[in-house]
Tab-separated table of C-alpha atoms in Angstrom:
chain	number	residue	atom	x	y	z
A	1	MET	CA	13.465	-9.183	-14.726
A	2	THR	CA	12.577	-9.818	-11.045
A	3	THR	CA	8.909	-8.797	-11.213
A	4	ASN	CA	7.805	-12.415	-11.793
A	5	LEU	CA	9.420	-13.589	-8.560
A	6	THR	CA	7.745	-13.320	-5.169
A	7	PRO	CA	9.706	-11.738	-2.293
A	8	GLU	CA	10.196	-15.244	-0.870
A	9	GLN	CA	11.614	-16.494	-4.189
A	10	LYS	CA	13.956	-13.513	-4.341
A	11	ALA	CA	15.209	-14.299	-0.832
A	12	ALA	CA	15.786	-17.915	-1.858
A	13	THR	CA	17.687	-16.745	-4.952
A	14	VAL	CA	19.996	-14.614	-2.803
A	15	ILE	CA	20.624	-17.503	-0.391
A	16	VAL	CA	21.462	-19.896	-3.231
A	17	SER	CA	23.761	-17.327	-4.853
A	18	LEU	CA	25.725	-16.773	-1.642
A	19	GLY	CA	26.782	-20.395	-1.308
A	20	VAL	CA	26.547	-22.738	1.675
A	21	ASP	CA	29.079	-21.067	4.008
A	22	LYS	CA	27.753	-17.518	3.716
A	23	ALA	CA	24.116	-18.654	3.655
A	24	SER	CA	24.588	-20.599	6.913
A	25	LYS	CA	25.803	-17.419	8.618
A	26	ILE	CA	22.646	-15.586	7.573
A	27	TYR	CA	20.472	-18.426	8.886
A	28	LYS	CA	21.801	-17.735	12.404
A	29	TYR	CA	19.918	-14.430	12.446
A	30	LEU	CA	16.576	-15.868	11.343
A	31	SER	CA	13.708	-17.178	13.439
A	32	GLU	CA	12.608	-20.824	13.169
A	33	GLU	CA	9.561	-19.759	11.161
A	34	GLU	CA	11.697	-17.710	8.756
A	35	ILE	CA	14.190	-20.554	8.342
A	36	GLU	CA	11.379	-22.975	7.556
A	37	LYS	CA	9.799	-20.675	4.960
A	38	LEU	CA	13.126	-19.852	3.348
A	39	THR	CA	14.204	-23.489	3.193
A	40	VAL	CA	10.944	-24.463	1.498
A	41	GLU	CA	11.441	-21.706	-1.092
A	42	VAL	CA	15.034	-22.788	-1.726
A	43	ALA	CA	13.850	-26.362	-2.266
A	44	LYS	CA	11.128	-25.226	-4.681
A	45	LEU	CA	13.264	-22.702	-6.541
A	46	GLY	CA	14.683	-24.886	-9.313
A	47	HIS	CA	16.642	-23.246	-12.139
A	48	VAL	CA	16.909	-19.455	-12.220
A	49	GLU	CA	18.272	-17.714	-15.314
A	50	SER	CA	21.557	-15.867	-14.788
A	51	GLU	CA	19.977	-12.540	-15.839
A	52	THR	CA	17.265	-12.973	-13.217
A	53	THR	CA	19.828	-13.884	-10.557
A	54	HIS	CA	21.891	-10.790	-11.357
A	55	ALA	CA	18.764	-8.614	-11.197
A	56	VAL	CA	17.773	-10.067	-7.795
A	57	LEU	CA	21.272	-9.585	-6.389
A	58	ASP	CA	21.358	-6.019	-7.710
A	59	GLU	CA	18.051	-5.293	-5.983
A	60	PHE	CA	19.329	-6.921	-2.777
A	61	TYR	CA	22.530	-4.843	-2.869
A	62	LYS	CA	20.601	-1.618	-3.388
A	63	THR	CA	18.272	-2.473	-0.512
A	64	CYS	CA	21.217	-3.166	1.827
A	65	LEU	CA	22.895	0.077	0.754
A	66	THR	CA	19.672	2.012	1.304
A	67	GLN	CA	19.170	0.611	4.801
A	68	LYS	CA	22.747	1.572	5.713
A	69	VAL	CA	22.482	5.189	4.543
A	70	VAL	CA	19.064	5.582	6.177
A	71	THR	CA	20.412	4.254	9.482
A	72	ASP	CA	23.671	6.245	9.322
A	73	GLY	CA	22.415	9.568	8.072
A	74	GLY	CA	18.625	9.698	8.196
A	75	LEU	CA	15.991	9.765	5.477
A	76	GLU	CA	16.891	13.062	3.830
A	77	TYR	CA	20.595	12.199	3.680
A	78	ALA	CA	19.706	8.802	2.249
A	79	ARG	CA	17.438	10.385	-0.367
A	80	THR	CA	20.222	12.702	-1.540
A	81	VAL	CA	22.743	9.857	-1.780
A	82	LEU	CA	20.374	7.468	-3.541
A	83	GLU	CA	19.078	10.026	-6.030
A	84	LYS	CA	22.634	10.808	-7.088
A	85	ALA	CA	23.469	7.120	-7.354
A	86	PHE	CA	20.344	5.676	-8.941
A	87	GLY	CA	17.985	8.518	-9.926
A	88	GLU	CA	14.847	9.858	-8.267
A	89	SER	CA	12.442	7.053	-9.230
A	90	THR	CA	14.667	4.209	-8.010
A	91	ALA	CA	15.588	6.153	-4.865
A	92	ASN	CA	11.919	6.657	-3.957
A	93	SER	CA	11.167	2.967	-4.491
A	94	LEU	CA	14.119	1.858	-2.358
A	95	LEU	CA	13.333	4.313	0.441
A	96	GLN	CA	9.704	3.229	0.590
A	97	LYS	CA	10.707	-0.422	0.891
A	98	VAL	CA	13.395	0.141	3.521
A	99	THR	CA	11.425	2.547	5.721
A	100	GLN	CA	8.611	-0.011	5.753
A	101	SER	CA	11.159	-2.606	6.880
A	102	LEU	CA	12.436	-0.311	9.644
A	103	LYS	CA	8.893	0.238	10.854
A	104	SER	CA	8.389	-3.513	11.160
A	105	ARG	CA	10.896	-3.647	14.031
A	106	SER	CA	8.259	-2.158	16.314
A	107	PHE	CA	4.767	-3.527	17.004
A	108	GLY	CA	5.609	-6.790	15.249
A	109	PHE	CA	3.157	-8.551	17.575
A	110	ILE	CA	0.315	-6.451	16.177
A	111	ARG	CA	0.850	-7.639	12.629
A	112	LYS	CA	0.425	-11.217	13.839
A	113	SER	CA	-2.961	-10.401	15.337
A	114	ASP	CA	-6.261	-10.513	13.487
A	115	SER	CA	-8.222	-7.291	13.071
A	116	LYS	CA	-11.036	-8.417	15.389
A	117	ASN	CA	-8.723	-8.877	18.386
A	118	LEU	CA	-6.854	-5.681	17.637
A	119	PHE	CA	-10.090	-3.704	17.376
A	120	SER	CA	-11.301	-5.022	20.741
A	121	ILE	CA	-8.091	-3.697	22.316
A	122	LEU	CA	-7.903	-0.338	20.548
A	123	GLN	CA	-11.533	0.781	20.345
A	124	HIS	CA	-11.488	2.450	23.776
A	125	GLU	CA	-8.030	4.028	23.424
A	126	ARG	CA	-7.468	7.711	22.679
A	127	ALA	CA	-7.445	8.659	18.993
A	128	GLN	CA	-3.735	9.557	19.112
A	129	THR	CA	-2.876	6.142	20.564
A	130	ILE	CA	-4.961	4.334	17.938
A	131	ALA	CA	-3.306	6.418	15.211
A	132	LEU	CA	0.193	5.483	16.364
A	133	VAL	CA	-0.604	1.780	16.617
A	134	LEU	CA	-2.367	1.684	13.234
A	135	SER	CA	0.625	3.378	11.615
A	136	TYR	CA	2.467	0.112	12.226
A	137	THR	CA	-0.145	-2.145	10.618
A	138	ASN	CA	-0.734	-2.628	6.912
A	139	GLU	CA	-3.093	-0.328	5.016
A	140	GLU	CA	-5.854	-2.913	4.603
A	141	MET	CA	-6.066	-3.679	8.318
A	142	THR	CA	-5.910	0.028	9.172
A	143	ALA	CA	-8.739	0.784	6.737
A	144	GLN	CA	-10.866	-2.021	8.200
A	145	LEU	CA	-10.301	-0.911	11.795
A	146	ILE	CA	-10.984	2.761	11.059
A	147	SER	CA	-14.234	1.777	9.318
A	148	GLU	CA	-15.451	0.042	12.496
A	149	LEU	CA	-14.823	3.013	14.795
A	150	PRO	CA	-17.636	5.416	15.754
A	151	PRO	CA	-17.865	8.349	13.277
A	152	GLU	CA	-16.358	10.970	15.606
A	153	LYS	CA	-13.406	8.847	16.685
A	154	ARG	CA	-12.938	7.633	13.104
A	155	LEU	CA	-12.390	11.201	11.973
A	156	GLN	CA	-10.034	11.951	14.878
A	157	VAL	CA	-7.900	8.910	14.023
A	158	VAL	CA	-7.664	9.853	10.339
A	159	GLU	CA	-6.599	13.374	11.309
A	160	SER	CA	-4.035	12.074	13.805
A	161	ILE	CA	-2.448	9.717	11.283
A	162	ALA	CA	-2.352	12.422	8.628
A	163	ARG	CA	-0.617	14.886	10.939
A	164	MET	CA	1.854	12.341	12.303
A	165	GLU	CA	5.463	12.548	11.111
A	166	SER	CA	7.707	10.672	13.534
A	167	ALA	CA	7.614	9.002	16.915
A	168	SER	CA	10.375	8.740	19.497
A	169	PRO	CA	11.373	5.457	21.121
A	170	GLU	CA	9.932	6.727	24.410
A	171	ALA	CA	6.511	7.442	22.904
A	172	ILE	CA	6.403	4.072	21.186
A	173	LYS	CA	7.428	2.328	24.402
A	174	ILE	CA	4.626	4.025	26.344
A	175	VAL	CA	2.017	2.920	23.808
A	176	GLU	CA	3.397	-0.616	23.721
A	177	ASN	CA	3.244	-0.802	27.508
A	178	GLU	CA	-0.392	0.342	27.465
A	179	ILE	CA	-1.480	-2.618	25.400
A	180	LYS	CA	1.035	-5.259	26.463
A	181	LYS	CA	-1.522	-6.866	28.796
A	182	LYS	CA	-2.818	-8.675	25.725
A	183	PHE	CA	0.168	-8.515	23.395
A	184	SER	CA	3.871	-9.013	24.021
A	185	GLY	CA	5.752	-5.886	22.890
A	186	ILE	CA	8.852	-5.417	20.811
A	187	LEU	CA	10.676	-2.242	21.807
A	188	THR	CA	12.356	-0.009	19.282
A	189	THR	CA	15.667	1.821	19.609
A	190	ASP	CA	15.494	4.125	16.621
A	191	TYR	CA	13.394	6.995	15.346
A	192	THR	CA	11.125	5.821	12.559
A	193	THR	CA	8.850	7.669	10.183
A	194	VAL	CA	5.249	6.750	10.985
A	195	GLY	CA	1.850	7.845	9.769
A	196	GLY	CA	1.695	10.980	7.691
A	197	ILE	CA	-0.177	12.044	4.573
A	198	ASP	CA	1.208	9.308	2.300
A	199	TYR	CA	0.256	6.574	4.766
A	200	ILE	CA	-3.296	7.777	5.404
A	201	ALA	CA	-3.784	8.251	1.644
A	202	ASN	CA	-2.905	4.582	1.160
A	203	VAL	CA	-5.272	3.685	3.994
A	204	MET	CA	-8.074	5.626	2.326
A	205	ASN	CA	-7.310	3.858	-0.940
A	206	HIS	CA	-8.132	0.594	0.883
A	207	MET	CA	-11.285	2.004	2.465
A	208	ASP	CA	-14.699	1.086	1.060
A	209	ARG	CA	-16.210	3.876	-1.013
A	210	GLY	CA	-19.047	4.562	1.426
A	211	ASN	CA	-16.789	5.172	4.419
A	212	GLU	CA	-14.297	7.041	2.247
A	213	LYS	CA	-17.015	9.521	1.267
A	214	LEU	CA	-18.273	9.918	4.851
A	215	ILE	CA	-14.781	10.609	6.182
A	216	PHE	CA	-13.953	13.133	3.479
A	217	ASP	CA	-17.286	14.897	3.860
A	218	GLU	CA	-16.715	15.333	7.607
A	219	LEU	CA	-13.005	16.118	7.314
A	220	GLY	CA	-13.732	18.590	4.512
A	221	ARG	CA	-16.065	20.526	6.804
A	222	LYS	CA	-13.586	20.475	9.681
A	223	ASP	CA	-10.287	20.965	7.800
A	224	ALA	CA	-10.752	21.407	4.067
A	225	GLU	CA	-7.050	21.948	3.447
A	226	LEU	CA	-6.041	18.675	5.113
A	227	ALA	CA	-8.795	16.773	3.297
A	228	ASP	CA	-7.625	18.186	-0.029
A	229	THR	CA	-3.986	17.320	0.727
A	230	ILE	CA	-4.902	13.694	1.502
A	231	ARG	CA	-7.142	13.389	-1.558
A	232	LYS	CA	-4.382	14.655	-3.843
A	233	LYS	CA	-2.162	11.800	-2.658
A	234	MET	CA	-4.830	9.205	-3.357
A	235	PHE	CA	-5.946	7.492	-6.508
A	236	VAL	CA	-9.711	7.100	-6.817
A	237	PHE	CA	-11.917	5.832	-9.634
A	238	GLU	CA	-12.547	9.354	-10.914
A	239	ASP	CA	-8.785	9.851	-11.389
A	240	ILE	CA	-8.814	7.473	-14.343
A	241	ILE	CA	-9.258	10.556	-16.531
A	242	THR	CA	-5.720	11.682	-15.527
A	243	MET	CA	-4.101	8.501	-16.841
A	244	ASP	CA	-2.394	8.169	-20.208
A	245	ASP	CA	-4.021	6.015	-22.902
A	246	ARG	CA	-1.470	3.216	-22.672
A	247	SER	CA	-2.019	2.844	-18.925
A	248	ILE	CA	-5.804	2.822	-19.350
A	249	GLN	CA	-5.544	0.134	-22.032
A	250	ARG	CA	-3.301	-1.885	-19.717
A	251	PHE	CA	-5.685	-1.995	-16.747
A	252	ILE	CA	-8.719	-2.626	-18.966
A	253	ARG	CA	-7.133	-5.920	-20.042
A	254	GLU	CA	-7.083	-7.032	-16.385
A	255	CYS	CA	-10.664	-6.066	-15.540
A	256	ASP	CA	-13.639	-8.340	-15.237
A	257	MET	CA	-16.117	-7.001	-17.801
A	258	LYS	CA	-18.996	-7.378	-15.334
A	259	ASP	CA	-17.136	-5.042	-12.985
A	260	MET	CA	-16.649	-2.601	-15.857
A	261	VAL	CA	-20.386	-2.641	-16.628
A	262	TYR	CA	-21.292	-1.977	-12.992
A	263	ALA	CA	-18.546	0.632	-12.492
A	264	LEU	CA	-19.663	2.667	-15.497
A	265	LYS	CA	-23.348	2.630	-14.482
A	266	ASN	CA	-22.714	5.504	-12.078
A	267	ALA	CA	-19.707	7.097	-13.805
A	268	ASN	CA	-19.773	10.559	-15.330
A	269	LYS	CA	-19.534	11.028	-19.090
A	270	GLN	CA	-15.893	12.100	-18.967
A	271	ILE	CA	-14.783	8.832	-17.358
A	272	THR	CA	-17.018	6.763	-19.622
A	273	ASP	CA	-15.658	8.475	-22.732
A	274	VAL	CA	-12.030	8.013	-21.653
A	275	ILE	CA	-12.531	4.300	-21.017
A	276	PHE	CA	-14.554	3.668	-24.176
A	277	ASN	CA	-11.971	5.537	-26.281
A	278	ASN	CA	-9.356	3.031	-25.152
A	279	MET	CA	-11.392	-0.075	-25.965
A	280	SER	CA	-11.880	-1.951	-29.190
A	281	THR	CA	-15.159	-1.207	-30.947
A	282	ARG	CA	-16.358	-4.719	-30.249
A	283	MET	CA	-15.663	-4.499	-26.517
A	284	LYS	CA	-17.242	-1.057	-26.284
A	285	GLU	CA	-20.437	-2.208	-28.010
A	286	SER	CA	-20.616	-5.310	-25.785
A	287	ILE	CA	-20.328	-3.259	-22.583
A	288	GLN	CA	-22.817	-0.634	-23.784
A	289	SER	CA	-25.265	-3.417	-24.593
A	290	ASP	CA	-24.797	-4.997	-21.147
A	291	MET	CA	-25.245	-1.612	-19.475
A	292	GLU	CA	-28.592	-1.153	-21.179
A	293	VAL	CA	-29.970	-4.449	-19.864
A	294	THR	CA	-28.384	-4.140	-16.414
A	295	VAL	CA	-30.978	-2.281	-14.355
A	296	ASN	CA	-31.848	-1.765	-10.686
A	297	VAL	CA	-28.202	-1.920	-9.651
A	298	ARG	CA	-27.419	-1.219	-5.996
A	299	LEU	CA	-25.062	1.682	-5.317
A	300	LYS	CA	-23.050	-0.635	-3.051
A	301	ASP	CA	-22.424	-3.004	-5.970
A	302	VAL	CA	-21.337	-0.118	-8.196
A	303	GLU	CA	-18.926	1.185	-5.561
A	304	GLU	CA	-17.453	-2.271	-4.960
A	305	ALA	CA	-16.903	-2.756	-8.703
A	306	GLN	CA	-15.181	0.630	-8.929
A	307	GLN	CA	-13.027	-0.261	-5.920
A	308	ARG	CA	-11.957	-3.568	-7.509
A	309	ILE	CA	-10.908	-1.702	-10.656
A	310	VAL	CA	-8.948	0.835	-8.574
A	311	GLY	CA	-7.307	-2.121	-6.805
A	312	ILE	CA	-6.175	-3.510	-10.163
A	313	ILE	CA	-4.774	-0.109	-11.184
A	314	ARG	CA	-2.866	0.264	-7.913
A	315	ARG	CA	-1.455	-3.284	-8.202
A	316	LEU	CA	-0.301	-2.694	-11.779
A	317	GLU	CA	1.361	0.558	-10.719
A	318	GLU	CA	3.218	-1.234	-7.921
A	319	GLU	CA	4.398	-3.795	-10.487
A	320	GLY	CA	5.600	-1.013	-12.791
A	321	GLU	CA	3.063	-1.908	-15.482
A	322	LEU	CA	1.438	1.520	-15.669
A	323	ILE	CA	1.735	5.060	-14.316
A	324	ILE	CA	-0.778	6.966	-12.223
A	325	SER	CA	-0.440	10.605	-11.224
A	326	LYS	CA	-0.822	11.509	-7.549
A	327	GLY	CA	-1.323	15.190	-6.869
A	328	GLY	CA	0.667	16.196	-9.922
A	329	LYS	CA	4.022	15.341	-8.319
A	330	ASP	CA	5.113	12.783	-10.930
A	331	ASP	CA	7.104	14.195	-13.837
A	332	ILE	CA	6.821	11.923	-16.853
A	333	ILE	CA	9.435	12.003	-19.606
A	334	ALA	CA	8.177	10.651	-22.911
């Protein structure tokens, strides 16, 4: 299995497997920083089981193949090819990874900036410009920056990201030139999928619960259909009731019990029942007892506890440890 290896360790495993001659050719295409990081990982790697090496190389091959078919034929062509070759689930995973990699070719300078500097540059830009730039940052930074915007512009940016599908090289170049006074730009030469419903749903998953509610309340009044479409792609604390018992039991094992006590203080009976039904009697009684003596809890603390639990669920899903349903699009075969 490769799930226990970090991306850096996987890269080191590939380099070691290729041998000195082939590895040296790859090094020519890396930056000094990348060479340094990779060399450190190679030095630290030690012994890797043959099964793990084969799994890493298989993943590397599939990723290379995916990038080629995406570049040659576009996303839909790539999806068709990969689904036939590896099945729908693997194809989706590979496409998500590779399209994220393709996006990283543009606005690389932004990802090296801290959120405070980026906010100072973007806060006075048009909503559409902010949306495009934020589509090239990670979800956590995007969520943080959107939270700091004034309410009206915050809503405009969320809408713009949600409605975005692709951007041409010319449009990206214009935006890069607008902000290059403070950042050096990296120009792109290919069309890349940016923004969209899936991306803004991930952003909202990283948003604090208070801002999440404010945005959805406002967006719901302005465009209820769009708000509903985004929400269906998200996973929020209340969606725990849609999970299967095994998945619920899995995330419970990872949770801090203090977070569970706080999270359930403001949860409806349906959620509470689902969680308690998947606990041992002893754990259930302990949490119920703690809930009784835990009083005068701030709503902010409850929301933060719920968000930490959602974060654990999302991480376990990314690691393939459990399954969550998003908008009913996942077909599960028992």
